[in-house]
Structures are given as C-alpha cells and as structure tokens.
mmCIF file of C-alpha atoms in Angstrom:
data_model
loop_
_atom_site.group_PDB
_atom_site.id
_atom_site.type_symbol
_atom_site.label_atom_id
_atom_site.label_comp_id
_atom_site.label_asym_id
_atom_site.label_seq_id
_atom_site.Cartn_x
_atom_site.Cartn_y
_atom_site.Cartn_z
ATOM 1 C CA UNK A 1 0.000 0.000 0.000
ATOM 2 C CA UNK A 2 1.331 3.449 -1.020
ATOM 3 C CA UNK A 3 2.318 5.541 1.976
ATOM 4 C CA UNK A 4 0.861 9.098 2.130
ATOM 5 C CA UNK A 5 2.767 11.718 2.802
ATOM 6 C CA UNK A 6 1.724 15.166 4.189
ATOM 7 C CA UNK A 7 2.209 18.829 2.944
ATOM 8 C CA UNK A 8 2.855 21.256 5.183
ATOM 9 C CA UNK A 9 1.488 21.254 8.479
ATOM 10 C CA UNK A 10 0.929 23.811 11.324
ATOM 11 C CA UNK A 11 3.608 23.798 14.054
ATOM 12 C CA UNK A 12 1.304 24.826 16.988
ATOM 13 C CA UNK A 13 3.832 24.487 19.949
ATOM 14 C CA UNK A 14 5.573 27.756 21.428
ATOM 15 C CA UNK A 15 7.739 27.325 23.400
ATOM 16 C CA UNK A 16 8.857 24.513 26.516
ATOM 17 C CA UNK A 17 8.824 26.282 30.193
ATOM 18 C CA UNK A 18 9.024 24.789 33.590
ATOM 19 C CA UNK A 19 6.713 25.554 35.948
ATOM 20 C CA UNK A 20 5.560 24.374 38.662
ATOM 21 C CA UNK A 21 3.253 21.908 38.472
ATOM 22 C CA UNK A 22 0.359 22.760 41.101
ATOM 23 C CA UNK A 23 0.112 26.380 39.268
ATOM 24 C CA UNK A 24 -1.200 24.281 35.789
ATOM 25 C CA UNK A 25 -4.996 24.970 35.824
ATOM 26 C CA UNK A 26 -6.828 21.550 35.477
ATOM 27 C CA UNK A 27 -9.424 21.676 31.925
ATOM 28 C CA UNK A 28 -12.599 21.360 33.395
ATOM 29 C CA UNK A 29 -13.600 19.366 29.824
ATOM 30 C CA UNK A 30 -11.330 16.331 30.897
ATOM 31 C CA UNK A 31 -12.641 13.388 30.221
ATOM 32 C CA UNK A 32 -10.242 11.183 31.118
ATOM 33 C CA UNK A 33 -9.836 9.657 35.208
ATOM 34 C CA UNK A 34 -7.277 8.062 36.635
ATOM 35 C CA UNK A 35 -7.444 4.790 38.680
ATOM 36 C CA UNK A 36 -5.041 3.635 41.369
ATOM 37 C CA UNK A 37 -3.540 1.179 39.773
ATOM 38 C CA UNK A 38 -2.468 3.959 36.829
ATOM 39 C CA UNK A 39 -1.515 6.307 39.710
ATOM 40 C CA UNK A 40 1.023 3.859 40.988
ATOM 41 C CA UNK A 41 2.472 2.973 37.844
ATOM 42 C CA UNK A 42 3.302 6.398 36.830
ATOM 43 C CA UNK A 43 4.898 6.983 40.227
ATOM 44 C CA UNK A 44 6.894 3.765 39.315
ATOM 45 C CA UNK A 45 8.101 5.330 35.781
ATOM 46 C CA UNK A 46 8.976 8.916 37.400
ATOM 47 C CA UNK A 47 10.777 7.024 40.531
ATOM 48 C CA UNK A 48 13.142 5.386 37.767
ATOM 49 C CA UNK A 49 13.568 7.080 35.156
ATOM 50 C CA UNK A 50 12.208 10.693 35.943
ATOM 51 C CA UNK A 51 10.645 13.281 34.410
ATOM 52 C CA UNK A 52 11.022 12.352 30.332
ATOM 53 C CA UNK A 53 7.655 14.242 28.796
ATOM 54 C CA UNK A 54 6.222 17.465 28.501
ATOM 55 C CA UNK A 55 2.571 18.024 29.821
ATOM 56 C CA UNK A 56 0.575 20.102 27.156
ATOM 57 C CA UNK A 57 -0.893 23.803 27.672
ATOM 58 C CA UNK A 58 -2.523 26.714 26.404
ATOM 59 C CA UNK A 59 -2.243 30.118 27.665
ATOM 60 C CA UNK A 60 -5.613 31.730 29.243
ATOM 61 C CA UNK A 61 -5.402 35.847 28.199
ATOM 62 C CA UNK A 62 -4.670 36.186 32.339
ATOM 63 C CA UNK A 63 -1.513 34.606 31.583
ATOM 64 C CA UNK A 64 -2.612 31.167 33.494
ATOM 65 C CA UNK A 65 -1.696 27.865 31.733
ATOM 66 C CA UNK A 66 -4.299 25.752 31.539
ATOM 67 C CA UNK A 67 -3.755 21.932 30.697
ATOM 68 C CA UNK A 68 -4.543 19.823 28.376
ATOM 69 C CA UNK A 69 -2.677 16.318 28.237
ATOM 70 C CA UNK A 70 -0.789 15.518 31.535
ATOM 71 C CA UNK A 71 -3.422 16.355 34.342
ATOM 72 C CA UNK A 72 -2.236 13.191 36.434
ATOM 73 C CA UNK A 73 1.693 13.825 35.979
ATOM 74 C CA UNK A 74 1.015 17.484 36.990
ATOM 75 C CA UNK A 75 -1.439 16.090 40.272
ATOM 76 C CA UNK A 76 1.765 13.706 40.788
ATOM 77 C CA UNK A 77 4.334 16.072 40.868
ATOM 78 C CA UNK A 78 2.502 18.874 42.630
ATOM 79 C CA UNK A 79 4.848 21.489 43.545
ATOM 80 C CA UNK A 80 7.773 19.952 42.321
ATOM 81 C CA UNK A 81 8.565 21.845 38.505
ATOM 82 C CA UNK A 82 7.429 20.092 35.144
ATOM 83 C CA UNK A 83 8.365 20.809 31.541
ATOM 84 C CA UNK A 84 5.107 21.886 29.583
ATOM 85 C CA UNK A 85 5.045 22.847 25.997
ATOM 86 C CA UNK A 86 2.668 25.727 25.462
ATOM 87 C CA UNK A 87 0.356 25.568 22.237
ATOM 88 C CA UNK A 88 -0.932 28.327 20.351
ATOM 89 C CA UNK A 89 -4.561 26.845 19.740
ATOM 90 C CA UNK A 90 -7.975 27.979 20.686
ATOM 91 C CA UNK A 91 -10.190 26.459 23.168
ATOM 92 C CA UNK A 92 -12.242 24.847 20.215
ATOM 93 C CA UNK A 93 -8.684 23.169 19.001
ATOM 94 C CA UNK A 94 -7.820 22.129 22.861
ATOM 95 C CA UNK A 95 -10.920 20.332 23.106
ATOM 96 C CA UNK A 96 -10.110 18.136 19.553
ATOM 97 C CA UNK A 97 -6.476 17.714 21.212
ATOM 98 C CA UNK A 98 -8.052 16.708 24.454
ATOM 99 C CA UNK A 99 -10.635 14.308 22.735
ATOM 100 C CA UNK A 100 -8.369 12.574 20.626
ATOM 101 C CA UNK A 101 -5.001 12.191 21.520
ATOM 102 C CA UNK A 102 -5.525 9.196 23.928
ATOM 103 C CA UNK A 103 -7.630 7.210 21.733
ATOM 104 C CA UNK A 104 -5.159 8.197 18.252
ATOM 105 C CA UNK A 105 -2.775 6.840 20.196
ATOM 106 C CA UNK A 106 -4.814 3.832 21.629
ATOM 107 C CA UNK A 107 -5.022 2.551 17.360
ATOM 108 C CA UNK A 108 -1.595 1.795 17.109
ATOM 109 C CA UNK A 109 -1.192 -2.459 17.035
ATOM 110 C CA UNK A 110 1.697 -4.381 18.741
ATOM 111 C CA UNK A 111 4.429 -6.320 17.021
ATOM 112 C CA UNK A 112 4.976 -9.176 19.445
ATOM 113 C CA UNK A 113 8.070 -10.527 18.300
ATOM 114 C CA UNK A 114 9.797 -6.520 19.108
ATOM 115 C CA UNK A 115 7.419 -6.686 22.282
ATOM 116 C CA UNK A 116 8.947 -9.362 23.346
ATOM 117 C CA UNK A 117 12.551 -8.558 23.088
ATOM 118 C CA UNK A 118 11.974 -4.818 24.302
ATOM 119 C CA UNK A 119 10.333 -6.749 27.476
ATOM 120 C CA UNK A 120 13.072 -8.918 27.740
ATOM 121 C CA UNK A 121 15.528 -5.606 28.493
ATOM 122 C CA UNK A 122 13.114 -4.205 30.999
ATOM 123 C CA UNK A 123 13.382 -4.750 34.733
ATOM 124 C CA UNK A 124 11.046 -2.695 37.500
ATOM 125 C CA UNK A 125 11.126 -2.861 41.155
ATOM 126 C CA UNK A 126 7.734 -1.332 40.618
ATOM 127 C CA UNK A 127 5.226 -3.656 42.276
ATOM 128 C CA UNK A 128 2.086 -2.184 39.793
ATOM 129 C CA UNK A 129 4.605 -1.113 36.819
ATOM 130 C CA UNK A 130 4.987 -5.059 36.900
ATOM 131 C CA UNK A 131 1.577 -5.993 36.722
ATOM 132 C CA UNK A 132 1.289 -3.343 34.230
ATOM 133 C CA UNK A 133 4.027 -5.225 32.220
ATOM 134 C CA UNK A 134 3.064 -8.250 33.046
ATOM 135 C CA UNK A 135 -0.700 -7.390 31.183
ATOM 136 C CA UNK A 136 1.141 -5.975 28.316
ATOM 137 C CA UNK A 137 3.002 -9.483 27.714
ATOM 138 C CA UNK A 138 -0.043 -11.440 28.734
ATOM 139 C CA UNK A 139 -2.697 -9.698 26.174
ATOM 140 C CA UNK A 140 -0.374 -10.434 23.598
ATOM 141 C CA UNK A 141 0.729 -13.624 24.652
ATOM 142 C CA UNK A 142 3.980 -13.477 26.233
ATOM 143 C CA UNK A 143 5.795 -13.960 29.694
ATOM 144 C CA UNK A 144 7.334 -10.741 31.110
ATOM 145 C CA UNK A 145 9.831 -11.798 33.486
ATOM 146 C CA UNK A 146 11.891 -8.664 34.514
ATOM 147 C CA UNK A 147 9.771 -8.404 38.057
ATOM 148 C CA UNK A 148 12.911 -7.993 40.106
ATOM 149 C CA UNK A 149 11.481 -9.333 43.453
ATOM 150 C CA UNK A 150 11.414 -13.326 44.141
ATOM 151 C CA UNK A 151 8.557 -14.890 41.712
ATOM 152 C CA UNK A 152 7.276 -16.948 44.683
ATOM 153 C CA UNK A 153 6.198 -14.146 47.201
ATOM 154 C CA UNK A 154 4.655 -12.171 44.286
ATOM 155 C CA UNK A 155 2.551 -15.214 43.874
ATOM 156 C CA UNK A 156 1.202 -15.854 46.926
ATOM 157 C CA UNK A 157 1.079 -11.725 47.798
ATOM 158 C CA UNK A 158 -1.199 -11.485 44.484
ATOM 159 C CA UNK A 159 -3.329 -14.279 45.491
ATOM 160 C CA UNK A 160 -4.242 -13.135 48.921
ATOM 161 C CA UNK A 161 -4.254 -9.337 47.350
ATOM 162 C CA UNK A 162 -6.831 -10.266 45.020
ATOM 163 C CA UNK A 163 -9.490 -12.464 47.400
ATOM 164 C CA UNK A 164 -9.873 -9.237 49.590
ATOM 165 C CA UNK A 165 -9.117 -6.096 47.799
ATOM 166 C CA UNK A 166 -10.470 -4.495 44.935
ATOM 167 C CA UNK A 167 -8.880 -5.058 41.509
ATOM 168 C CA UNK A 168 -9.196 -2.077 40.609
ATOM 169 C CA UNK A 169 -7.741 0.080 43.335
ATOM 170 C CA UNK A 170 -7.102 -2.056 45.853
ATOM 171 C CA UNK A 171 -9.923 -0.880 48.567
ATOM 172 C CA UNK A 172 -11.904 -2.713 51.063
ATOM 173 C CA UNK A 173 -14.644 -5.022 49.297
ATOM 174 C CA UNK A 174 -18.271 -5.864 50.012
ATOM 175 C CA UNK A 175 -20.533 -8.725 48.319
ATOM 176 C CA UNK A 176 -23.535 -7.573 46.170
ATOM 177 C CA UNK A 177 -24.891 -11.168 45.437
ATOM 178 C CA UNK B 1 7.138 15.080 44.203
ATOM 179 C CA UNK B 2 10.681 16.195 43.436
ATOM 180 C CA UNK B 3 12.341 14.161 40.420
ATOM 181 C CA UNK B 4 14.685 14.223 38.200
ATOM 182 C CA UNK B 5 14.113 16.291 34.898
ATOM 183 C CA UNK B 6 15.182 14.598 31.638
ATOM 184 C CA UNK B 7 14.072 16.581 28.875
ATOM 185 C CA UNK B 8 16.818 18.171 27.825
ATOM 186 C CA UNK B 9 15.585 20.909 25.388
ATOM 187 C CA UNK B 10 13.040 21.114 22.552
ATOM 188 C CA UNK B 11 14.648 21.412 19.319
ATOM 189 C CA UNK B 12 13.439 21.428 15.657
ATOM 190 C CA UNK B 13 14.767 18.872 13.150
ATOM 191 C CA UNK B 14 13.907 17.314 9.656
ATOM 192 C CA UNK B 15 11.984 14.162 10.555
ATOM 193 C CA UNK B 16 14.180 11.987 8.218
ATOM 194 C CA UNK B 17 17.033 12.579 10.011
ATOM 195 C CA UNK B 18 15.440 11.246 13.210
ATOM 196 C CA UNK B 19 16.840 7.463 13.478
ATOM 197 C CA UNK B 20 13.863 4.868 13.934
ATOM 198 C CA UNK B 21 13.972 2.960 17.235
ATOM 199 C CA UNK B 22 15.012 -0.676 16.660
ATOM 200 C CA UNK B 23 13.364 -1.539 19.430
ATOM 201 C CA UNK B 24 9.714 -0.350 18.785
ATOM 202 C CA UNK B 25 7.094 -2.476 19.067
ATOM 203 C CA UNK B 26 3.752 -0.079 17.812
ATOM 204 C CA UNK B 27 2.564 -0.760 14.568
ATOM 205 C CA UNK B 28 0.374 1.785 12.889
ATOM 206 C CA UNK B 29 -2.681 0.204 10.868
ATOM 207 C CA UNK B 30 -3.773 2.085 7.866
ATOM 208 C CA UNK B 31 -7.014 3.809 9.981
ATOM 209 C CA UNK B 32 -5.010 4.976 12.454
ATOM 210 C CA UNK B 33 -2.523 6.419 9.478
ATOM 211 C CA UNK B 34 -5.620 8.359 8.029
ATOM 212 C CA UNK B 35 -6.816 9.430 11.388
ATOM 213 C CA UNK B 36 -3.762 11.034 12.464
ATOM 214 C CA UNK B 37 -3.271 12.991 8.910
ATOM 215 C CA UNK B 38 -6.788 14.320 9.093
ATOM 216 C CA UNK B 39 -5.757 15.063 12.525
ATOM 217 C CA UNK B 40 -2.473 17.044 11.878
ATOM 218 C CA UNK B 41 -4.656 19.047 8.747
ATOM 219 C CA UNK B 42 -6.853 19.981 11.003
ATOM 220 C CA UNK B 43 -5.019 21.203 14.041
ATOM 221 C CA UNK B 44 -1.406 20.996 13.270
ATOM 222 C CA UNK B 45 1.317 19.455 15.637
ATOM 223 C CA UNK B 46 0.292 20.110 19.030
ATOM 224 C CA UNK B 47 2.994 17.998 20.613
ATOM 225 C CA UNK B 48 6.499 16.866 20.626
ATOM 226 C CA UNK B 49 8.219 13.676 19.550
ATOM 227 C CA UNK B 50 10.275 12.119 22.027
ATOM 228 C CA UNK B 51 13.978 11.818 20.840
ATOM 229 C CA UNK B 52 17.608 10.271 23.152
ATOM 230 C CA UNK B 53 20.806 11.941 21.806
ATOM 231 C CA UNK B 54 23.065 8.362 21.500
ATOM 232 C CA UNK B 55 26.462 8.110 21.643
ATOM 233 C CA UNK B 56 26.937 9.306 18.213
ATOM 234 C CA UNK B 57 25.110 12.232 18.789
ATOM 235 C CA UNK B 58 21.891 11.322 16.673
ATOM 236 C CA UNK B 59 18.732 11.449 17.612
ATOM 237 C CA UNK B 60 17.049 8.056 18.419
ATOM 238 C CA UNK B 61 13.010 8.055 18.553
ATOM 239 C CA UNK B 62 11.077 6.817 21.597
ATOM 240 C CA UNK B 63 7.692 8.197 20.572
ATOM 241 C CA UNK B 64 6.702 9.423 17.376
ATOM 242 C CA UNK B 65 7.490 7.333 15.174
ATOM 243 C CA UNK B 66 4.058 7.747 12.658
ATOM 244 C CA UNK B 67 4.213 11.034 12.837
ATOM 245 C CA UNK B 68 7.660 11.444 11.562
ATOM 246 C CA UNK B 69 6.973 9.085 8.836
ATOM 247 C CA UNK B 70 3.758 10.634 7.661
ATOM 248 C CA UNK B 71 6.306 13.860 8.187
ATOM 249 C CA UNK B 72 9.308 12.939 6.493
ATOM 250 C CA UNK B 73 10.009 16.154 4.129
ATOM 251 C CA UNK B 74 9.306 18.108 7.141
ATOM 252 C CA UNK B 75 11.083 19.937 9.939
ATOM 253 C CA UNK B 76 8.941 18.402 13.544
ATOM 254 C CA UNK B 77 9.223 19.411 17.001
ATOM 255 C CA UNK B 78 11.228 16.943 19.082
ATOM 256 C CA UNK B 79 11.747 17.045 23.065
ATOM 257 C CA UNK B 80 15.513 15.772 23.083
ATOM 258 C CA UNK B 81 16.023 13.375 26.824
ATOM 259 C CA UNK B 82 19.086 12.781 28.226
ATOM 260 C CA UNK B 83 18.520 8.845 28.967
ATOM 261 C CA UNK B 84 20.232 5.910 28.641
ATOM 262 C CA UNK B 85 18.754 3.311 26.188
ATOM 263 C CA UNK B 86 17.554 0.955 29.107
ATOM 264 C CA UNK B 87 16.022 3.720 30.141
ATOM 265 C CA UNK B 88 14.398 4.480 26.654
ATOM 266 C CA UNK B 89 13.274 1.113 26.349
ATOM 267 C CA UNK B 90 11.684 1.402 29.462
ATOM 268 C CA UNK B 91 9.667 4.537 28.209
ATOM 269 C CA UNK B 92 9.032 3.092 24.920
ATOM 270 C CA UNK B 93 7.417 -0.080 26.889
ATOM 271 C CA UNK B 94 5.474 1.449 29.268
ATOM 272 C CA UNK B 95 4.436 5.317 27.835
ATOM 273 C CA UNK B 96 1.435 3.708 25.458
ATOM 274 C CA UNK B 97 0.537 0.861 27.978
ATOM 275 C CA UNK B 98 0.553 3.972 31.048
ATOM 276 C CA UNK B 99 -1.805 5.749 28.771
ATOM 277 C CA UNK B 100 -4.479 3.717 27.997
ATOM 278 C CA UNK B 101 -4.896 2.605 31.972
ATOM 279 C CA UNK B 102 -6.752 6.100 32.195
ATOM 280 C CA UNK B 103 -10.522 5.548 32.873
ATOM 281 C CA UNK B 104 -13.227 7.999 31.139
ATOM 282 C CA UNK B 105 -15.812 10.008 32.888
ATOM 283 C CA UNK B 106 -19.082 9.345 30.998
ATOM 284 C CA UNK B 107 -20.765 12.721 30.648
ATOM 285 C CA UNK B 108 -17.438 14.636 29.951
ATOM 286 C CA UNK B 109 -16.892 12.612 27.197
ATOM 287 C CA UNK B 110 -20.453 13.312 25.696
ATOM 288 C CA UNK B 111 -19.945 16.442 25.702
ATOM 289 C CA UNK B 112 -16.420 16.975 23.918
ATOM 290 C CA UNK B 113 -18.103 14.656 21.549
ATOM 291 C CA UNK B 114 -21.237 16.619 20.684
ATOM 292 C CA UNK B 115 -18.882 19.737 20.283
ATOM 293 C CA UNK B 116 -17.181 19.217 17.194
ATOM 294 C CA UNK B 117 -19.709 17.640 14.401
ATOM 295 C CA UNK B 118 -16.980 17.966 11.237
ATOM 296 C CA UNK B 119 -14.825 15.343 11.585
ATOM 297 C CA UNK B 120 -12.796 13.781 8.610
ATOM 298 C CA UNK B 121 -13.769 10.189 7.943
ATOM 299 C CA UNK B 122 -11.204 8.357 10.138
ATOM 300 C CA UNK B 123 -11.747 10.696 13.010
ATOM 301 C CA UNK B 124 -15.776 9.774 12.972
ATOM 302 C CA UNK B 125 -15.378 6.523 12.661
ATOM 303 C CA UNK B 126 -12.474 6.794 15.919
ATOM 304 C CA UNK B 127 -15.120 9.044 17.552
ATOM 305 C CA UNK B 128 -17.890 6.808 16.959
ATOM 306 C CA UNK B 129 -15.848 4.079 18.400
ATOM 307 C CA UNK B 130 -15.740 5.510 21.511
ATOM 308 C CA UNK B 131 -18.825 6.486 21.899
ATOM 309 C CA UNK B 132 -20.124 2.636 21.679
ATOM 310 C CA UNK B 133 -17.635 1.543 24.028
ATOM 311 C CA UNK B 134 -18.782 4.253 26.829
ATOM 312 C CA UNK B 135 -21.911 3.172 25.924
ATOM 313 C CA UNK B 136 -22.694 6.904 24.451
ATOM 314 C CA UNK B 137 -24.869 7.927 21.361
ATOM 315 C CA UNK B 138 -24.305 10.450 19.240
ATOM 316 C CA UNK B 139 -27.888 11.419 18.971
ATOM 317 C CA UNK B 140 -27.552 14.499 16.460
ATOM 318 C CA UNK B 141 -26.110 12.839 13.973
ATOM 319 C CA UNK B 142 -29.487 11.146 12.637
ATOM 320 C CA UNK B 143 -32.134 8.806 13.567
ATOM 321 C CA UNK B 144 -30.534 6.069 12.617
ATOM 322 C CA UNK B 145 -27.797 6.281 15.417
ATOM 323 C CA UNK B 146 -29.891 7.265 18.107
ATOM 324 C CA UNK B 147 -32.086 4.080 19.084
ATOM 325 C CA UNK B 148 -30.680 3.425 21.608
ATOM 326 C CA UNK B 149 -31.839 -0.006 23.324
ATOM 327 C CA UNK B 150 -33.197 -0.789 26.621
ATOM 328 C CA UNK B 151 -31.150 -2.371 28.537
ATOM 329 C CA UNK B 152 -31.349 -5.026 31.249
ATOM 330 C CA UNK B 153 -29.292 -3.483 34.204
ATOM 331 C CA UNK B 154 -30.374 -6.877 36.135
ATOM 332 C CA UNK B 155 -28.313 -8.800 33.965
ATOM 333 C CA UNK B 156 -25.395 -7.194 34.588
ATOM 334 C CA UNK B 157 -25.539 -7.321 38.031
ATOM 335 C CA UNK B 158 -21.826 -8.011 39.681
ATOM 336 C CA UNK B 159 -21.048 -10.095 42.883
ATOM 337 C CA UNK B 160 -18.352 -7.995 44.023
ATOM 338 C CA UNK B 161 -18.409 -4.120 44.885
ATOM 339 C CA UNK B 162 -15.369 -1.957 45.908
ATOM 340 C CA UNK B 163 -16.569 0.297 49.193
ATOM 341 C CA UNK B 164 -13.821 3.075 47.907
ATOM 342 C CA UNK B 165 -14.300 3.528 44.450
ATOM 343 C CA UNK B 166 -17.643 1.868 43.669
ATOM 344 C CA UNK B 167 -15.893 -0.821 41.037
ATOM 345 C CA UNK B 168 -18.423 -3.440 40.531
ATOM 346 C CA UNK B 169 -16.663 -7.121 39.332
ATOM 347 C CA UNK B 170 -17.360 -11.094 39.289
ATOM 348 C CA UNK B 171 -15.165 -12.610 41.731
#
C-alpha cells in the first residue's frame, strides 16, 4: 500500500517552560480519570527514570496555563517543577487535542516478536509497573519476566491481594450477590 | 514530588534525520494512518516527539514514530532526553501501555463529543468508536444512530463491589 505523505502542516507548539506543576490549571472538559492502579504505575516510571515528557498547555489571556494532556503527571508532581510545551490553539482546538489524543494513540497495534525482546531488556522494582508489564506481555501472549522481586512471594502476595481487595484500586470489598 | 528532569531541550529537526527505534514495538494500521493525517490538517502538531541523543550524537526516537513518517520532508518538534537506552526502552514499553490505563468520565466525554460535528472520515469513525464503548450515542447525527436499546441493568448485576471507588466485578 502506497504511503501518504503530508504537505505542510501547522507547528502549533511555542515554546517549553518549567513551571511548577500545582500552578497548571486543570481543563474542566477532561474526560479522562485516573485509577489507582495507573496512579502507581506512573509513580513507578517517574521514581526510575524521571521526568522524560512534557505536559501540554494553552495560555488563558490572564496569563494562566491551563492543561490539556498531563493532568495526572502534573497532580503527581505537585509542587515539584514540570516541563510543559505551550500551544498556540484555541479552546475549540484544545478540546479536539483533548478528545483525541488518547484514543489516536490507543489505534496503534503491537508487534509481538519486538514486544517481546523490548520486554526482555526491561526490569522494574515497581510492584504495579509489573503488573502493568506483566498485562502488556499477557494480552499479547507473552511472559514478562523482569519483576525484580522473588517470583514466589509475588505469587502468593497477588493471590491473597486479590481475594480481599479491589482489583481495581485495591480498597476494602463488600458482596452484592 | 521532586524528580529528576530529563528533557533536555526542545529542538526542531527534519523528521528523516530522526533514526527509527530498533526496538519499537507499535505498529500503525492504515485507519489509524488516516486518522492522524486528518488530525495534523486539522489542528497541526500540538505535541512533541520524544527523541535520546546516542552516543553518536543522533537522535534516536522513543515516541513518534508515525508522525515522523507521515512527516518525512518536514522539519517536527522533538523534546531531546538525556537517557540511557535501558532507560528508553523502558519509556518506549510502558508510555502507550501507562496511557491507555486512564478511565473515562461518561458525561465529559459526551460532551467533547457533541462539540465538534466535522470530523474527517477516520476521526468519525475513531469518535464513533468511543462512543459505543462508553456506551454513548451520538444522537444528532441522525435517527438512525440514536435508538438506543433498553437495557437489562439486572443482567449485569456483579457479585463484588469496591466500598472506595464503587468498582463493581465477578469474583
């Protein structure tokens, strides 16, 4: 199939700035929430490798940034500093931006042989970053076996976990049956 | 939360002389090809690819990879990291798989939805999409799309409930 290629295309991004995260106003149009178990593994990927990603902005006319992709790495880092790239779009473009860029990005299919190497070079200490990996490997049918912590105890520690916590975010459960 | 900061600067280069990572395990089906061009018409690039300097001082992709193809003749915004290639792998494994953990809140979604009604083909059919898998329809666009059916909460009735955040499963 013949690749397309595009003409020119608008550059929309500004500039990059630090600031600090807990002065990035929330959108109040986010759609997206974020679980526990996401929470967690975040905090895993910042605890190891650190800050590697710009959050996404657009300037208010009061100055004020407010976001639009990043709302739980900026609610993570709080009032530590975080790089954010500052568009030049209008609200009516921030809301296609902040419609669309999780589930654009959500098309893309997996090449399990390359999964499966890339896996093989990638170790956590991350109790949910594992699981995350772990699901990544599994729903394409491969082992992940970079958990750095003794394969036994994770066993019986996931077991117990998941007869009396929630799966979801690991809270107290009741019986509705 | 104090971390370490690894972006190292934003920087403009000609997408063909980004390197592909060997390493990348995303392939990009022909729908989601169309759906980002219509996207980048429409709006433009409204974020950065993510680029490590390696040793020999090129610049190795850990995210982007479609767009600088679709891009190739063109000069693209890249945020250029200062990490080690475990630690790009690690990135390039886990930013995609981070992403889609994200949950969606119901009536938000509706209405970002409802907002914009001229969409290019592959961005309908994305939008449409994920409006049947919140369960959502997109009653202005026609009859046609807008019976929605009854449905039998009873039958969906779970045997496990969380007490904090209301998660209903089977167990």
């Amino acid at each position: 199939m013949a690749k397309s290629k595009l003409a020119v295309v608008r550059d929309r991004i500004k500039e990059l700035r630090r600031v600090p995260a807990s002065s990035l106003l929330p959108n109040p149009k986010n759609w997206r929430t974020h679980p526990q178990a996401q929470q967690d593994a975040l905090k895993g990927v910042l605890a190891e490798v650190g800050i590697a990603d710009a959050v996404l902005a657009r300037e208010l006319p009061d100055g004020s940034l407010m976001l639009i992709d990043g709302h739980l790495r900026a609610e993570t880092l709080g009032d530590g500093d975080v790089p954010v790239l500052v568009l030049d779009v209008t609200e009516a473009e921030a809301d296609k931006i902040l419609l669309l860029f999780d589930p654009l990005s959500g098309m893309a299919g997996t090449e399990k042989q390359k999964l499966d190497e890339l896996l093989r070079s990638v170790k956590t200490s991350s109790e949910t970053l594992a699981g995350m990996l772990e699901d990544l490997a599994a729903n394409s049918g491969l082992h992940w076996v970079g958990d750095e912590r003794n394969s036994d105890a994770l066993r019986e520690e996931e077991k117990q976990h998941c007869e009396t916590a929630c799966p979801r975010c690991g809270g107290e459960i009741e019986a509705t049956i | 939360m104090k971390l370490q900061n690894r972006v190292l600067e934003l920087r403009r280069v000609p997408a063909n002389e980004l390197v592909a990572n060997p390493r990348n395990w995303r392939t990009h089906p022909e729908q989601q090809r169309k759906a980002v061009e219509e996207f980048l018409k429409d709006v433009g690039f409204a974020d950065a690819l993510l680029a490590r300097k390696t040793e020999e001082g090129r610049l190795e992709l850990i995210d982007g990879h479609l767009r600088a193809d679709l891009m190739s003749e063109q000069t693209v915004p890249v945020l250029v990291l200062d990490v080690s290639r475990e630690e790009a792998d690690k990135l390039l494994a886990t930013l995609d798989p981070l992403t889609q953990m994200a949950d969606f809140d119901r009536t938000k979604l509706d209405a970002l939805l409802m907002e914009d009604v001229n969409r290019g083909e592959a961005l309908e059919v994305l939008c449409r999409e994920l409006a049947d898998k919140a369960g959502l329809y997109q009653e202005h666009r026609g009859a046609e799309d807008s019976k929605a059916e009854e449905v039998d909460v009873d039958a969906f009735q779970m045997t496990h409930r969380c007490k904090e955040c209301g998660f209903e499963f089977n167990a």
